Coordinates of C-alpha atoms in Angstrom, one line a residue:
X1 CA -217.5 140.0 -6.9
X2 CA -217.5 136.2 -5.9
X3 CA -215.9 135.1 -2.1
X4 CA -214.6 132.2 -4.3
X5 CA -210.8 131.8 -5.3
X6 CA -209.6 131.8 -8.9
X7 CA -206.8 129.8 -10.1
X8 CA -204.9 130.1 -13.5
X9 CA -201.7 127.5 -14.2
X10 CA -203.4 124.1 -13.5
X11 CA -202.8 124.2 -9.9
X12 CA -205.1 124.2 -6.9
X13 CA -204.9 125.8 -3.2
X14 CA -207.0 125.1 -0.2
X15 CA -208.1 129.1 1.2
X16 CA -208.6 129.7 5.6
X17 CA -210.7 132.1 6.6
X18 CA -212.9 132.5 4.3
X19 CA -213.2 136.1 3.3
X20 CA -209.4 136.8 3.7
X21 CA -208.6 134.1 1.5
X22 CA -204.8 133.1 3.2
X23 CA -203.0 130.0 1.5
X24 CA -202.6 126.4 3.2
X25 CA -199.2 126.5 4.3
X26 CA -199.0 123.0 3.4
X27 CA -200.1 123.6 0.1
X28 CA -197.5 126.2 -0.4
X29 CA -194.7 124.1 1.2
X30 CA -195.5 121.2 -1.4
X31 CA -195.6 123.9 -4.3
X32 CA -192.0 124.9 -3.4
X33 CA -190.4 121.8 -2.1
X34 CA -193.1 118.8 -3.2
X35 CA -192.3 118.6 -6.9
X36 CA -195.8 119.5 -7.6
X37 CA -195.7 122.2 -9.7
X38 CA -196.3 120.1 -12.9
X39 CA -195.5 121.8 -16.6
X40 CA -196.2 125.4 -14.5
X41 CA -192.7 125.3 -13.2
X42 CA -190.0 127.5 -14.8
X43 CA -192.3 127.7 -17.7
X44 CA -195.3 130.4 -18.1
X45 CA -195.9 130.5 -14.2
X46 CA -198.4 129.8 -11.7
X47 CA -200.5 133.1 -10.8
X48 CA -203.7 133.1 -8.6
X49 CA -205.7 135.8 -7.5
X50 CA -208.5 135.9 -4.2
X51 CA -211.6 137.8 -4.2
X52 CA -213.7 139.0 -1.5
X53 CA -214.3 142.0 0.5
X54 CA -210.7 141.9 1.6
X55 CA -209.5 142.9 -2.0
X56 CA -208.5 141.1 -4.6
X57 CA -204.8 139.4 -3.8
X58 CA -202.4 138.4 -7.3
X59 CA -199.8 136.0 -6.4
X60 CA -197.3 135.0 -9.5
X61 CA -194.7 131.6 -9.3
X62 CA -192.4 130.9 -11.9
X63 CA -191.6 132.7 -15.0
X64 CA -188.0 134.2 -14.0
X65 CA -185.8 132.1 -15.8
X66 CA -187.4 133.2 -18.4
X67 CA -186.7 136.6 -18.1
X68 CA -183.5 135.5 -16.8
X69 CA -183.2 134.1 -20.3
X70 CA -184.2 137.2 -22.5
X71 CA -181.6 139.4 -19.7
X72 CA -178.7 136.6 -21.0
X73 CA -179.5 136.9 -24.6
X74 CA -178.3 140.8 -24.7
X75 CA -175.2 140.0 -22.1
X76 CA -173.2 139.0 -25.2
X77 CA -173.6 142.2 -27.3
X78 CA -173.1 144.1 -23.7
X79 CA -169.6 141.9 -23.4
X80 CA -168.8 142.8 -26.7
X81 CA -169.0 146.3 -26.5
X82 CA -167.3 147.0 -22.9
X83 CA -163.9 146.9 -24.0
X84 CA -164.4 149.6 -26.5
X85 CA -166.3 151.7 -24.0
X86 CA -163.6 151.4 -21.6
X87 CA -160.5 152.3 -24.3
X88 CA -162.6 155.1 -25.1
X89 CA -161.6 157.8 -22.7
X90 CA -157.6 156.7 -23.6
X91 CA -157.9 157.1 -26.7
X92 CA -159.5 160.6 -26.7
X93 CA -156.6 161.5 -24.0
X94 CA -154.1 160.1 -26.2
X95 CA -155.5 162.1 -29.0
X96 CA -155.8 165.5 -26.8
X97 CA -151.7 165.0 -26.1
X98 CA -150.6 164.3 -29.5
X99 CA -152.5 167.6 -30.6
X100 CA -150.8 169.3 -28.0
X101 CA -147.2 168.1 -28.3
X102 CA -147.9 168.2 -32.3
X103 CA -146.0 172.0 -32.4
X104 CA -143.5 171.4 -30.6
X105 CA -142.6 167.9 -32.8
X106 CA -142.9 170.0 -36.4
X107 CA -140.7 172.8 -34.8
X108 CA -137.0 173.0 -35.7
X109 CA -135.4 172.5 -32.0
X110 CA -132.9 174.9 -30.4
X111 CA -129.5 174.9 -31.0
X112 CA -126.9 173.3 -29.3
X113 CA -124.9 175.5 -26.9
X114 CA -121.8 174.9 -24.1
X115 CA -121.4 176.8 -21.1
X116 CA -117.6 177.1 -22.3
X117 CA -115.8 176.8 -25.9
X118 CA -115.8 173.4 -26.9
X119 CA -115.2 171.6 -30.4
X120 CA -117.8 173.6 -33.2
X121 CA -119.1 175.9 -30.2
X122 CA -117.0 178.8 -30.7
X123 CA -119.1 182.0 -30.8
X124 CA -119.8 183.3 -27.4
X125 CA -123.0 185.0 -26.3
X126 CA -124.8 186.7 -23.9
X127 CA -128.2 186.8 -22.9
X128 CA -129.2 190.2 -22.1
X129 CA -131.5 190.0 -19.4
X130 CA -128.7 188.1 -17.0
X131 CA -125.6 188.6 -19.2
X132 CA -125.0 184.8 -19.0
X133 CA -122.3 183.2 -21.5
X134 CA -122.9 180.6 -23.7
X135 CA -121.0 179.5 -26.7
X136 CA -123.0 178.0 -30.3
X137 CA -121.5 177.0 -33.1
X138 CA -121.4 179.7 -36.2
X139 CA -122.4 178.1 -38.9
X140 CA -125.4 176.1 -37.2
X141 CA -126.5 179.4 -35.5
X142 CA -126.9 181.3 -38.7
X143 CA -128.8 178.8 -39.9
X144 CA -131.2 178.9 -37.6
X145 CA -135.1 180.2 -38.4
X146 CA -135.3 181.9 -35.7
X147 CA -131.9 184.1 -36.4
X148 CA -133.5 184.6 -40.0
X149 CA -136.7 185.6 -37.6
X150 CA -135.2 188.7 -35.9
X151 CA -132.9 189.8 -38.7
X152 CA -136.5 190.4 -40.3
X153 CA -137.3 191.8 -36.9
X154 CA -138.8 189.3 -35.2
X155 CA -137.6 189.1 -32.0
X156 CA -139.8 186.6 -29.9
X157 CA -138.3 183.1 -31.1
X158 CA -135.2 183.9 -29.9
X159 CA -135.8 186.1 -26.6
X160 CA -137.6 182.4 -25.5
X161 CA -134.5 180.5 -26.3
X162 CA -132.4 182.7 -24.4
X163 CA -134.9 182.6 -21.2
X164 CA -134.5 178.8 -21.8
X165 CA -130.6 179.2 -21.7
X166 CA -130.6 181.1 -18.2
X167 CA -133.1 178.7 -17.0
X168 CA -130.5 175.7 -17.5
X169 CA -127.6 178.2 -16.1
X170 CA -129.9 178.6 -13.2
X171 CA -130.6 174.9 -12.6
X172 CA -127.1 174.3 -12.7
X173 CA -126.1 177.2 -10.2
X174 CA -128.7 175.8 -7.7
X175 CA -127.4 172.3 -8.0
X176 CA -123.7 173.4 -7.1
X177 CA -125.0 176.2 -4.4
X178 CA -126.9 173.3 -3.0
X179 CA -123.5 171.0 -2.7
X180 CA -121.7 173.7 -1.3
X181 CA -124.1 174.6 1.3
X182 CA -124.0 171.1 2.6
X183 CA -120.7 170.6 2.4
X184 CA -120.5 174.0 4.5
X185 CA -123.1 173.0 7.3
X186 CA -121.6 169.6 7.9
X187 CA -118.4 171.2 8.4
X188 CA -120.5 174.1 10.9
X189 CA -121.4 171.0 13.3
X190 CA -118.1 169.1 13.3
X191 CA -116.9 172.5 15.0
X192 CA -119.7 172.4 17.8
X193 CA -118.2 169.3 19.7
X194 CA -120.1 167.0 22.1
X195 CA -122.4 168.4 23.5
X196 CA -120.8 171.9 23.4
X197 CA -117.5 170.1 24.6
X198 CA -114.7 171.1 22.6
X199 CA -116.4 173.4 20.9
X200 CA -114.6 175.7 18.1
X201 CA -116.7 178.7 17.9
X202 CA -113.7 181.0 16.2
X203 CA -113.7 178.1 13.5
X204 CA -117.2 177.6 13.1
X205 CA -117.2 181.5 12.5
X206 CA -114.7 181.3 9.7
X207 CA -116.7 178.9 7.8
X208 CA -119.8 181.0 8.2
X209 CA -118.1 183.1 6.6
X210 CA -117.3 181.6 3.2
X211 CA -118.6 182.6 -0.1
X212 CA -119.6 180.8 -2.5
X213 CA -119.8 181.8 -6.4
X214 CA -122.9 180.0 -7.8
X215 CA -124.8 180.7 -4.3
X216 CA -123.7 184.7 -5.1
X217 CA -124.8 184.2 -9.1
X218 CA -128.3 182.6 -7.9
X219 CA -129.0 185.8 -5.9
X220 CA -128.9 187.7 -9.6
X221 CA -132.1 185.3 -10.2
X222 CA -134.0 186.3 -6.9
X223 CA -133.1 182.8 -4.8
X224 CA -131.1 182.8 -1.4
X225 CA -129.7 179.7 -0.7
X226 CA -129.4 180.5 3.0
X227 CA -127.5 178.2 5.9
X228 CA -129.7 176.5 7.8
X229 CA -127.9 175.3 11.2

C-alpha cells in the first residue's frame, strides 16, 4: 500500500502532490518530444503505475507499432480475399438468371408467322380468342412439338403461342392508332386559328369525326385511344 511511485521500462518521473501522484509536465514533455525514451520507445513500452490513497493510476507509452505491426501482417490475406468476396454476389445472380432463362434456351422457339401471305407463309390462321389472321408456313408448322402436342390433346403450348401472336397484333395496332391520333390532333389545332381568329370550327368538326381502323381493332382488346385536345 506504499505512497511511493513504481516505475517499469527504465524510465523515471518526478510525482507533485504527494498523495495524488500527478506527473512533471516537464518530464512528460521531454518523454514525448526530448528523445529520452531510450530502448522503451516503439519497442515493449513504458508503463508506470501510482499508489496511494488516491487509487492506484496505470499509464502505458509505446507499444502500438507493434500492434500496428501484427494488424499489417493479416492485411495481405484480407487484400487477397476482397476481390472474391465482392464477385461473390455476381456470380450467384448470374447463376440465378441462367437457371431461369435455362427453359426457355432448351425450348424449340415459335414459329415464324406474317401478318399477310408472304414467300413459305401460306396457311392462314386465326386465333380464336380475337380472330386475328396470321399466315405460317405448312410444312414448318406441322412440324412443330407443340402441333404434335394438341393432336395428342394437349392444348396449352399452343393456346400461349397464339396469346403471343395477338399480343404483337396488338402492339402493332397501338403503334399505328397512336400515329393516327397525332396526325389527327395536329390537324384539330391548325383549324382553331390565332387566338380563336380564323377559326374553322365546321372543319375541326369533320376531323373529329374520322375513324380510324387500328384505333377501332384496339377497342376489341379493351384500349381507347381517345383525342386528347
Amino acid at each position: 500500500m506504499g505512497a511511493g511511485p513504481a516505475f517499469r521500462g527504465g524510465q523515471h518521473f518526478r510525482t507533485h502532490g504527494g498523495m495524488n501522484g500527478e506527473i512533471d509536465p516537464q518530464d512528460l514533455f521531454n518523454m514525448f518530444f526530448g528523445g529520452g525514451m531510450g530502448p522503451g520507445f516503439g519497442g515493449g513500452g513504458t508503463t508506470f503505475s501510482f499508489g496511494g490513497p488516491g487509487g492506484a493510476r496505470v499509464y502505458t507509452a509505446g507499444g502500438g507499432q507493434r500492434r500496428a505491426g501484427a494488424g499489417g501482417a493479416r492485411g495481405p490475406q484480407a487484400a487477397d480475399s476482397s476481390p472474391l468476396l465482392q464477385l461473390l454476389p455476381l456470380l450467384i445472380l448470374g447463376l440465378f438468371s441462367l437457371i431461369s432463362y435455362l427453359p426457355s434456351l432448351l425450348a424449340t422457339p415459335d414459329p415464324s408467322f406474317t401478318w399477310a401471305p408472304s414467300g413459305a407463309h401460306t396457311a392462314q390462321r386465326f386465333t380464336p380468342r380475337h380472330g386475328v389472321s396470321y399466315h405460317v408456313s405448312p410444312v414448318q408448322w406441322e412440324k412443330h412439338p407443340f402441333v404434335e402436342q394438341y393432336k395428342a390433346g394437349s392444348h396449352g403450348a399452343l393456346k400461349s403461342f397464339e396469346e403471343r401472336v395477338e399480343n404483337g397484333y396488338k402492339n402493332q395496332l397501338y403503334a399505328s392508332c397512336e400515329r393516327s391520333r397525332e396526325h389527327q390532333q395536329r390537324r384539330i389545332l391548325n383549324t382553331r386559328g390565332f387566338l380563336g381568329i380564323g377559326g374553322q370550327p365546321e372543319l375541326e368538326k369533320k376531323i373529329r369525326a374520322e375513324r380510324y381502323e387500328a384505333c377501332e381493332r384496339l377497342e376489341d382488346f379493351g384500349i381507347y385511344f381517345n383525342i386528347r385536345v
